[in-house]
mmCIF file of C-alpha atoms in Angstrom:
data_model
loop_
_atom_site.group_PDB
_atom_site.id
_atom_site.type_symbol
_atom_site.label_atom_id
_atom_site.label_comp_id
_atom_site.label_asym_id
_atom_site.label_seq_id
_atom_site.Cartn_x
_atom_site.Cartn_y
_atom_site.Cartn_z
ATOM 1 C CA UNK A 1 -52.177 -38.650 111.122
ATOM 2 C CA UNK A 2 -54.516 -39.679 108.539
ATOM 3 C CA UNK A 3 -53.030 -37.592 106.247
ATOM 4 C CA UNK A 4 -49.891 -39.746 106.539
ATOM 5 C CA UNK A 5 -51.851 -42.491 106.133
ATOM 6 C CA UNK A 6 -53.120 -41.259 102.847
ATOM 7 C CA UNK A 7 -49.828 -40.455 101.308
ATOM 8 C CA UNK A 8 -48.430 -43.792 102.716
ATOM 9 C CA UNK A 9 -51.187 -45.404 100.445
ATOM 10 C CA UNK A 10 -50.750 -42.883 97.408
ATOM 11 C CA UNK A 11 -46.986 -44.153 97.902
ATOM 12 C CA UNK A 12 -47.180 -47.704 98.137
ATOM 13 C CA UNK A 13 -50.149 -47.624 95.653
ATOM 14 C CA UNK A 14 -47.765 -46.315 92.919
ATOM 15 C CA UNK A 15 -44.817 -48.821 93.657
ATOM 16 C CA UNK A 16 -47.857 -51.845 93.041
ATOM 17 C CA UNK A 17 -48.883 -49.966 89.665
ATOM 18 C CA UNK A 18 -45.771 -49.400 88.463
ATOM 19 C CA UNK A 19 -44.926 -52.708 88.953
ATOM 20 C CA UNK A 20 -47.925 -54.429 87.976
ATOM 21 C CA UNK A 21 -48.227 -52.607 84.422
ATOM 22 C CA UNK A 22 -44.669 -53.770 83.497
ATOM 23 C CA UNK A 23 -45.983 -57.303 84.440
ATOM 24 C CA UNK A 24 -49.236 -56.697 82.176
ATOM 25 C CA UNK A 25 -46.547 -55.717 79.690
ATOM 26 C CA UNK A 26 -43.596 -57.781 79.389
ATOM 27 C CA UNK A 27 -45.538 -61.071 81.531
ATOM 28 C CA UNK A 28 -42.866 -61.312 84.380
ATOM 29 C CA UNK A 29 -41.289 -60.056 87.208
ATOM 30 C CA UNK A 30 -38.066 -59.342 87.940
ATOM 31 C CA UNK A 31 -37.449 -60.923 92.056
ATOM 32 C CA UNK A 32 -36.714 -56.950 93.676
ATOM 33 C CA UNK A 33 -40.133 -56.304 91.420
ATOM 34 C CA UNK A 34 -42.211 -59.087 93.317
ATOM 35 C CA UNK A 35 -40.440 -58.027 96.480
ATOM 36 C CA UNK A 36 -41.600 -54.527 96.030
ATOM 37 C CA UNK A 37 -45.223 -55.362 94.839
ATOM 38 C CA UNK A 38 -45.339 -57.412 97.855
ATOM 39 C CA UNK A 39 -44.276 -54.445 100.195
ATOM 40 C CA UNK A 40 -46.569 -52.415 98.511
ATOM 41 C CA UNK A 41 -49.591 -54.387 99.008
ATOM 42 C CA UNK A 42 -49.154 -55.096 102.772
ATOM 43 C CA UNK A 43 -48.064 -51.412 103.016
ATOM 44 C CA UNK A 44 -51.716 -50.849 101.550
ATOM 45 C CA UNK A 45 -53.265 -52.676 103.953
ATOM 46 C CA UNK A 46 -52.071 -51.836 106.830
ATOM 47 C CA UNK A 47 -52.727 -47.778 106.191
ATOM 48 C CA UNK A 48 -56.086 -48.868 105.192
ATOM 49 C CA UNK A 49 -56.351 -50.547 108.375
ATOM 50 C CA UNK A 50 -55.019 -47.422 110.583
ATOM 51 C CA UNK A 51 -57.503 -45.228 108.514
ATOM 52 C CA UNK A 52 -60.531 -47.323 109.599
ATOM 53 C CA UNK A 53 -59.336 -47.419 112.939
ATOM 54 C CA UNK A 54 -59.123 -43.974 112.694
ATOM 55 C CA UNK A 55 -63.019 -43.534 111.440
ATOM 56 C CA UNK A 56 -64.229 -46.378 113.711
ATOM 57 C CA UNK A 57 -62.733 -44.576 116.922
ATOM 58 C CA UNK A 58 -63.746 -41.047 115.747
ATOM 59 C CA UNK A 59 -66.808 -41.228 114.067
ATOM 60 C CA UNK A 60 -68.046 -44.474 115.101
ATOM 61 C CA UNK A 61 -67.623 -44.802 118.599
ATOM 62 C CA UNK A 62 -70.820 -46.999 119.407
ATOM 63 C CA UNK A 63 -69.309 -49.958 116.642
ATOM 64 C CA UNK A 64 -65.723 -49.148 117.921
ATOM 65 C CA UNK A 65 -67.092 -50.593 121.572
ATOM 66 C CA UNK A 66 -67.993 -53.446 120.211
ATOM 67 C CA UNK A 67 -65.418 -56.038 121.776
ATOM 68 C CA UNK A 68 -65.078 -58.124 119.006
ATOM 69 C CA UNK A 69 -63.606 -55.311 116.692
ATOM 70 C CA UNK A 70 -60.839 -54.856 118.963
ATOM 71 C CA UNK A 71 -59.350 -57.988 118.178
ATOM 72 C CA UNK A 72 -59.515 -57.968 114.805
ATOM 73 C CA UNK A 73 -58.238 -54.634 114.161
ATOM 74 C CA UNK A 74 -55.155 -55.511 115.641
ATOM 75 C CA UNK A 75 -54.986 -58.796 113.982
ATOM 76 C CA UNK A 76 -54.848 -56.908 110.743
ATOM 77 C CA UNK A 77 -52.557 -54.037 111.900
ATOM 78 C CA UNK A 78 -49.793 -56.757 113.442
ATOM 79 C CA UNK A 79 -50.187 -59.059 110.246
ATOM 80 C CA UNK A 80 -49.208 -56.105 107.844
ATOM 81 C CA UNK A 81 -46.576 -54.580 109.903
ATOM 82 C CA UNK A 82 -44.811 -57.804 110.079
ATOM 83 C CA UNK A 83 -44.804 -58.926 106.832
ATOM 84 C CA UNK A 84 -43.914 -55.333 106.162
ATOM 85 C CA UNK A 85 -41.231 -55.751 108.061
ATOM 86 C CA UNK A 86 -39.543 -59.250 106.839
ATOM 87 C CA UNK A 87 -39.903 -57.982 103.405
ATOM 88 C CA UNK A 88 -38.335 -55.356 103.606
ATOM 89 C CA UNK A 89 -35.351 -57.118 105.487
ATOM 90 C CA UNK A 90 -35.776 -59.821 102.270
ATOM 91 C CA UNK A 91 -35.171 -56.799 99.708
ATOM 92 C CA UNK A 92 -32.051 -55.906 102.018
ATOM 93 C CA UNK A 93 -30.981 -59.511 101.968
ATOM 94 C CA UNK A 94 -30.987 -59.782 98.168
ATOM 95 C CA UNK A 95 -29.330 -56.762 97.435
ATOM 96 C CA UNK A 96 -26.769 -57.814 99.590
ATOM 97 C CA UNK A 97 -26.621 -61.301 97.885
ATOM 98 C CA UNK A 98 -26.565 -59.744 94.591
ATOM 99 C CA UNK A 99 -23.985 -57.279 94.841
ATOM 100 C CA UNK A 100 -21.584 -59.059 97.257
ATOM 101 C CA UNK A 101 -18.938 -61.350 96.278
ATOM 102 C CA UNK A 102 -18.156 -63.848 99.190
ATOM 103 C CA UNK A 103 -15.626 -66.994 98.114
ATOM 104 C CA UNK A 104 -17.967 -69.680 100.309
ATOM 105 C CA UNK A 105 -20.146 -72.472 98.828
ATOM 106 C CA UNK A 106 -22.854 -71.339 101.502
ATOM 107 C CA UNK A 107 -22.707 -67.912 100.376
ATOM 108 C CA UNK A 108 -22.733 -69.103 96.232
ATOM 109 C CA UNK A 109 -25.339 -71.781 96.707
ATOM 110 C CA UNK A 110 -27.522 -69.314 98.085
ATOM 111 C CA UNK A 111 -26.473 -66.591 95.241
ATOM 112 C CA UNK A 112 -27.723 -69.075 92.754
ATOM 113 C CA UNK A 113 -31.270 -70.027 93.927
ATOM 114 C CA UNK A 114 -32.604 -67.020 95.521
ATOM 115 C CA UNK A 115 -34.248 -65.318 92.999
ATOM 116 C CA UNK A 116 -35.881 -68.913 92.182
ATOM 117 C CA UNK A 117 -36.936 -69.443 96.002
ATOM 118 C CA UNK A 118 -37.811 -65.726 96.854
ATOM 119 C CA UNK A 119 -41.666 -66.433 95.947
ATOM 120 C CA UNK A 120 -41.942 -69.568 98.276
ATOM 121 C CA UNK A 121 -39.562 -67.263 101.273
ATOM 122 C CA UNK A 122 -42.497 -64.228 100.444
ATOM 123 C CA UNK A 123 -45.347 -66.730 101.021
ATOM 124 C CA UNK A 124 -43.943 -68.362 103.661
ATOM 125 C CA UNK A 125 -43.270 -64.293 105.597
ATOM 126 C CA UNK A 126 -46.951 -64.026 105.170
ATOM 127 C CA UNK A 127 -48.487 -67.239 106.284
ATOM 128 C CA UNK A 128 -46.158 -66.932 108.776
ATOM 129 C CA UNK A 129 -47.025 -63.417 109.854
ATOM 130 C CA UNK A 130 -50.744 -64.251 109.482
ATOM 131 C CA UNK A 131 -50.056 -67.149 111.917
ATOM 132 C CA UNK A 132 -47.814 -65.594 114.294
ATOM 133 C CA UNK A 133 -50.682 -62.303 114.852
ATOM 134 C CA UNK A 134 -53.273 -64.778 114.982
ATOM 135 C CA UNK A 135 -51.503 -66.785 118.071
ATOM 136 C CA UNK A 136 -50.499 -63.320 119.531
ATOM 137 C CA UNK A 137 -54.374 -61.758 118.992
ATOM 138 C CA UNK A 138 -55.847 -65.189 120.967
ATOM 139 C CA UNK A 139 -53.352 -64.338 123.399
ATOM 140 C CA UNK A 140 -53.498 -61.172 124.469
ATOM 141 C CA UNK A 141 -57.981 -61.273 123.792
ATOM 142 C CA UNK A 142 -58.588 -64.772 124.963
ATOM 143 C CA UNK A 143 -59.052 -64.285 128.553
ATOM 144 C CA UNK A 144 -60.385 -60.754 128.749
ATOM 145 C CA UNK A 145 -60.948 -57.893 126.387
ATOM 146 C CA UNK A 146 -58.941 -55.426 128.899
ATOM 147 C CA UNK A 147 -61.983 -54.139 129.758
ATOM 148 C CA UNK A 148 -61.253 -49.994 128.933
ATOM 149 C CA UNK A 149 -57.531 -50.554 128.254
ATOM 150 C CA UNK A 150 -58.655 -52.920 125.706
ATOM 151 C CA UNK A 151 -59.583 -50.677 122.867
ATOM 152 C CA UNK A 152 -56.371 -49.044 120.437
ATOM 153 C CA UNK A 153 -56.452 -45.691 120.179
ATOM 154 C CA UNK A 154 -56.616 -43.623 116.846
ATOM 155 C CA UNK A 155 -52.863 -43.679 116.377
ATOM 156 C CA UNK A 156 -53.285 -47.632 115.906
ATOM 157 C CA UNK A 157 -50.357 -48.450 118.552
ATOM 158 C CA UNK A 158 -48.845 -52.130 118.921
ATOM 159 C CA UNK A 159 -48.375 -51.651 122.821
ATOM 160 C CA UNK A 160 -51.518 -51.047 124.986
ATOM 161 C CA UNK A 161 -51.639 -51.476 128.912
ATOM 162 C CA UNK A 162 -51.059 -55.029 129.968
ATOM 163 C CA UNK A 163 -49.813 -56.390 127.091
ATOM 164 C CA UNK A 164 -46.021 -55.079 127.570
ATOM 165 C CA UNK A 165 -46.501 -57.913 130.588
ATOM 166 C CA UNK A 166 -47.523 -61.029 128.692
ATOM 167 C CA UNK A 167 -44.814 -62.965 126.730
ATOM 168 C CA UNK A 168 -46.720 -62.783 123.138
ATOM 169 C CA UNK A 169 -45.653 -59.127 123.196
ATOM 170 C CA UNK A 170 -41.956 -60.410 123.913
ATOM 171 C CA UNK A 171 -41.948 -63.008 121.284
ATOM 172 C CA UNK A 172 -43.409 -60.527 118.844
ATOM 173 C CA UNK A 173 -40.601 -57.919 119.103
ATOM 174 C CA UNK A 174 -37.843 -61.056 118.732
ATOM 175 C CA UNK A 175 -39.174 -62.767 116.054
ATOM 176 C CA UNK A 176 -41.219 -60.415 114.420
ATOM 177 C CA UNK A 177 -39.000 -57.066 114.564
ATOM 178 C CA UNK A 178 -35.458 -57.950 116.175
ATOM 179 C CA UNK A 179 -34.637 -60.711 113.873
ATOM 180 C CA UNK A 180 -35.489 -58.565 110.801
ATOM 181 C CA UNK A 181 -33.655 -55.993 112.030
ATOM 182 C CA UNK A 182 -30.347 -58.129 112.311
ATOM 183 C CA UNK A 183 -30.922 -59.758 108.995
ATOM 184 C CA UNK A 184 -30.504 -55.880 107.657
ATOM 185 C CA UNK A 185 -27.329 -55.083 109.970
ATOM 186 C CA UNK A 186 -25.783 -58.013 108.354
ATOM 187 C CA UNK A 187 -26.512 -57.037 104.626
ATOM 188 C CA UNK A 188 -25.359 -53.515 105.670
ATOM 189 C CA UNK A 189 -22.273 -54.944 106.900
ATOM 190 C CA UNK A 190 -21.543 -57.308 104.520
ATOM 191 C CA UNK A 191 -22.177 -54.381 101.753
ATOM 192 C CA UNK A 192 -20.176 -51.760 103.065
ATOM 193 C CA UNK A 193 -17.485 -54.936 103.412
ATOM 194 C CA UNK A 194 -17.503 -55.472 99.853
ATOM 195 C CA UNK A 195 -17.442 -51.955 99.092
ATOM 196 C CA UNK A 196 -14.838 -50.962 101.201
ATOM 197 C CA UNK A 197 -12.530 -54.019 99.186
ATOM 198 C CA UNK A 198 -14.139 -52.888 95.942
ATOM 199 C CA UNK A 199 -13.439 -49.269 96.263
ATOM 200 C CA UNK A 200 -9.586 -50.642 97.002
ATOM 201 C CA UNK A 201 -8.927 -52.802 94.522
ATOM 202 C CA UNK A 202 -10.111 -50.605 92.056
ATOM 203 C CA UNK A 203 -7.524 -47.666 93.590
ATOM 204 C CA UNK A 204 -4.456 -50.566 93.314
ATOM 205 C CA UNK A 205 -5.601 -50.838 89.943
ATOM 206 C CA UNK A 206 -6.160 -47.518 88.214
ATOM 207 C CA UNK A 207 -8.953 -49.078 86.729
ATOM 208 C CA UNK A 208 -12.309 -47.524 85.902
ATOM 209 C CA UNK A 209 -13.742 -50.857 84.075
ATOM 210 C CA UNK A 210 -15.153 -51.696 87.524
ATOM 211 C CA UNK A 211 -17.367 -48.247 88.387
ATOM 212 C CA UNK A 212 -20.682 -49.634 87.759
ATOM 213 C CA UNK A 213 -19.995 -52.384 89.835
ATOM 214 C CA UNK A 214 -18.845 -49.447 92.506
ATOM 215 C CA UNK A 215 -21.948 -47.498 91.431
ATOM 216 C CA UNK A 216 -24.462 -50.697 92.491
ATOM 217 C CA UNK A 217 -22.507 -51.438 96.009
ATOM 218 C CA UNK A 218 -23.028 -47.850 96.605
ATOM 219 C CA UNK A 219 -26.726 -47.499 95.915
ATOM 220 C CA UNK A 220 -27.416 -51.026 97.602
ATOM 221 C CA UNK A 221 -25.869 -49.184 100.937
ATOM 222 C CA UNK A 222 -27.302 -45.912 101.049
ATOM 223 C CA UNK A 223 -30.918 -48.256 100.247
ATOM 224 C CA UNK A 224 -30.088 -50.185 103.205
ATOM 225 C CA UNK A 225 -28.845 -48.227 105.512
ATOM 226 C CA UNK A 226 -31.728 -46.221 104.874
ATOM 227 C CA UNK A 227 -34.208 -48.549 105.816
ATOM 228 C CA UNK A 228 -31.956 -49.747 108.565
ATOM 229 C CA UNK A 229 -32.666 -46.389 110.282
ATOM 230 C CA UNK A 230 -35.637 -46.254 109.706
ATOM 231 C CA UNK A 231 -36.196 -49.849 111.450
ATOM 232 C CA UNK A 232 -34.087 -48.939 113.952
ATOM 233 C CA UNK A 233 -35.415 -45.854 114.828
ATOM 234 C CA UNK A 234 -38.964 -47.677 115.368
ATOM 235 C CA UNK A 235 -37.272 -50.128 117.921
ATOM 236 C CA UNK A 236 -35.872 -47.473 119.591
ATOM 237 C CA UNK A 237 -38.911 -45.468 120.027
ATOM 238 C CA UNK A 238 -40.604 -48.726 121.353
ATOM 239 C CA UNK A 239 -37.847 -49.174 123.987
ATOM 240 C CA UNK A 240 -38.484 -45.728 125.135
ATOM 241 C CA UNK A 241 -42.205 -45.896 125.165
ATOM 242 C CA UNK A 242 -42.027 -49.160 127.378
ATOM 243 C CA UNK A 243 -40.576 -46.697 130.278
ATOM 244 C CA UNK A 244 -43.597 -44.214 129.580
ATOM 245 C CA UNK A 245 -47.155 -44.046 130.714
ATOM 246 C CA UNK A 246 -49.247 -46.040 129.362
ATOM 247 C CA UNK A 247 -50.588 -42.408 127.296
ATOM 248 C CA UNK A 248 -47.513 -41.277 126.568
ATOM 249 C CA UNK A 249 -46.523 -44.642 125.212
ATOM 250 C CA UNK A 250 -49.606 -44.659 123.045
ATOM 251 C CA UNK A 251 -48.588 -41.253 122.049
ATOM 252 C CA UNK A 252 -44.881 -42.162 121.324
ATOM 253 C CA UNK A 253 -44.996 -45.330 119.609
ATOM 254 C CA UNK A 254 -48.305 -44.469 117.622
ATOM 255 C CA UNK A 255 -46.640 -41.674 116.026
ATOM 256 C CA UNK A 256 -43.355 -43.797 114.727
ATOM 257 C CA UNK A 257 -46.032 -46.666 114.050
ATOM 258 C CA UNK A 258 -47.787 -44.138 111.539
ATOM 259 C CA UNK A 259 -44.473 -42.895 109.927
ATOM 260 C CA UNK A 260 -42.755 -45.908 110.306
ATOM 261 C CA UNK A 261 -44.166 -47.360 106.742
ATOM 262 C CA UNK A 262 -44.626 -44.779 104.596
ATOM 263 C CA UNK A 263 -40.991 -43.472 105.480
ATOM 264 C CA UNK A 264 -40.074 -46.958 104.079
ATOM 265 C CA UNK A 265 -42.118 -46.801 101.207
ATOM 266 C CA UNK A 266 -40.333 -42.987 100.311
ATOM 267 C CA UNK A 267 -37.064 -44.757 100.828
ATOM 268 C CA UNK A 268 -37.520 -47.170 98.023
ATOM 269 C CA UNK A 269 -39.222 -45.061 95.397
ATOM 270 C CA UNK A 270 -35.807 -43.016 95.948
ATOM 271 C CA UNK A 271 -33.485 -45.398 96.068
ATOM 272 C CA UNK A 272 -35.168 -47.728 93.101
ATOM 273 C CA UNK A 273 -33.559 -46.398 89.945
ATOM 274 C CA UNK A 274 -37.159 -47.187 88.032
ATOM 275 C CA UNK A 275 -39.701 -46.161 90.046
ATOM 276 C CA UNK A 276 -37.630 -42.989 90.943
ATOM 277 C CA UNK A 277 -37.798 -42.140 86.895
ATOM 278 C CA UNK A 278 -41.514 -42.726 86.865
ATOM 279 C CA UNK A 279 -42.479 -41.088 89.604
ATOM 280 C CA UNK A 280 -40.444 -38.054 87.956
ATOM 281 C CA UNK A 281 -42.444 -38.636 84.528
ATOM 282 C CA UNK A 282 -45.912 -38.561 86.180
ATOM 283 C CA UNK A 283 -44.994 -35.148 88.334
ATOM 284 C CA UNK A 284 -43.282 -33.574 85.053
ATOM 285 C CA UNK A 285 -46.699 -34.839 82.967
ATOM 286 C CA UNK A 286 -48.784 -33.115 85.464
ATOM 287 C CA UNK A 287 -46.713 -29.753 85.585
ATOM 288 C CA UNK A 288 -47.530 -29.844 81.711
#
């Protein structure tokens, strides 16, 4: 698993750089750019987070008993995974905003100022996240520590014991992964909508002035839809693990846990035109 863990950060490392040096050159940021540097950094953190978890449990067992550390770990590991997980439904969002052409003032108004508002809607997803895991870590370590069930185990899992009985846990699968996940099943929709009508209109027409347009709806679904079963897939695993032992859940959900983010990360150095091309450059530079 740490192996993952290292390639996750490799991964989300190079979507950061690659990023950052076009800043350092050209002094801005495109809004998927800061979406994506944004990814990348909570990415970072929360493999960095798994990996000392990792250590602490294996190599470090006398610190890792230390009740305070519980707490804290999983502070840092819910934090990242959620604001992990609303920005990646914001980069689904503004693709979908972007490419699709809806005839409603809603729809326009919000086509107009999103790439001017996605900075506040990013900082908002992470004082919100940081908020949210703070009032869920109080709750689920301010009575008791679990006594043995308290501590995570090395896979870093988000469902331990009692806490699939208190209502924090509840709240934390709405709000932080069910409402992201339906924000990306309408962008999906709404894409393959405007696809669908695209792909028609240009048939009717005979018309080939429209293929990059075609071109874009098509890479903004397979992007998407990508990460949508990805996300998906998580939930799902989660659902199962609920009706599991409490090791087999660890077991279950710890493994899609570790995956879950550095599948994500793969996703959109494929499916990003840019980073795909530099990623190729470094690997060809290397071969050399």
């Amino acid at each position: 698993m740490a192996l993952v863990n290292v390639l996750g950060i490799l991964a989300s490392g190079f979507i950061v750089a690659c990023n950052l040096l076009d800043w350092a050159k050209s002094r801005s940021l495109t809004t998927c750019d800061l979406i994506l540097v944004v990814f990348g950094i909570s990415s970072i953190s929360f493999e960095c987070t798994q990996l000392g978890n990792i250590y602490i449990s294996e190599l470090s067992q006398g610190i890792y008993d230390v009740d305070a550390m519980n707490p804290f770990i999983y502070l840092f590991l819910l934090c990242t995974c959620l604001t992990s997980c609303w920005v990646t439904a914001c980069l689904c969002v503004f693709y979908c905003v972007k490419i699709v052409d809806i005839n409603h003032r809603l729809f326009y108004w919000i086509k107009l100022r999103i790439s001017k508002n996605m900075p506040w809607v990013l900082l908002v997803i992470i004082i919100g996240s940081l908020t949210f895991s703070v009032a869920i870590d109080l709750d689920l370590y301010g009575e008791s520590y679990w006594n043995s069930s308290a501590n995570l185990t090395a896979n870093a899992t988000l469902i331990s014991g009692e806490m699939t009985l208190k209502l924090s846990y509840i709240l934390a699968n709405v709000f932080g992964f069910c409402l992201p996940l339906l924000l990306e099943i309408a962008s999906i929709i709404l894409i393959l909508t405007s696809l669908y009508r695209h792909a028609r209109r240009m048939k009717e027409n005979a018309s080939a002035f429209s293929q990059p347009r075609l071109d874009a709806h098509v890479g903004a679904a397979k992007m998407v839809g990508s990460l949508l079963l990805i996300f998906a897939s998580f939930l799902v695993a989660e659902c199962v693990a609920l009706t599991l032992g409490k090791d087999w859940a660890n077991f279950v959900l710890g493994t899609f846990v570790t995956f879950f983010i550095p599948a994500q990360t793969i996703i959109l150095i494929q499916r990003t035109n840019k980073l795909k091309h530099k990623l190729w450059k470094v690997l060809t530079s290397w071969r050399q």
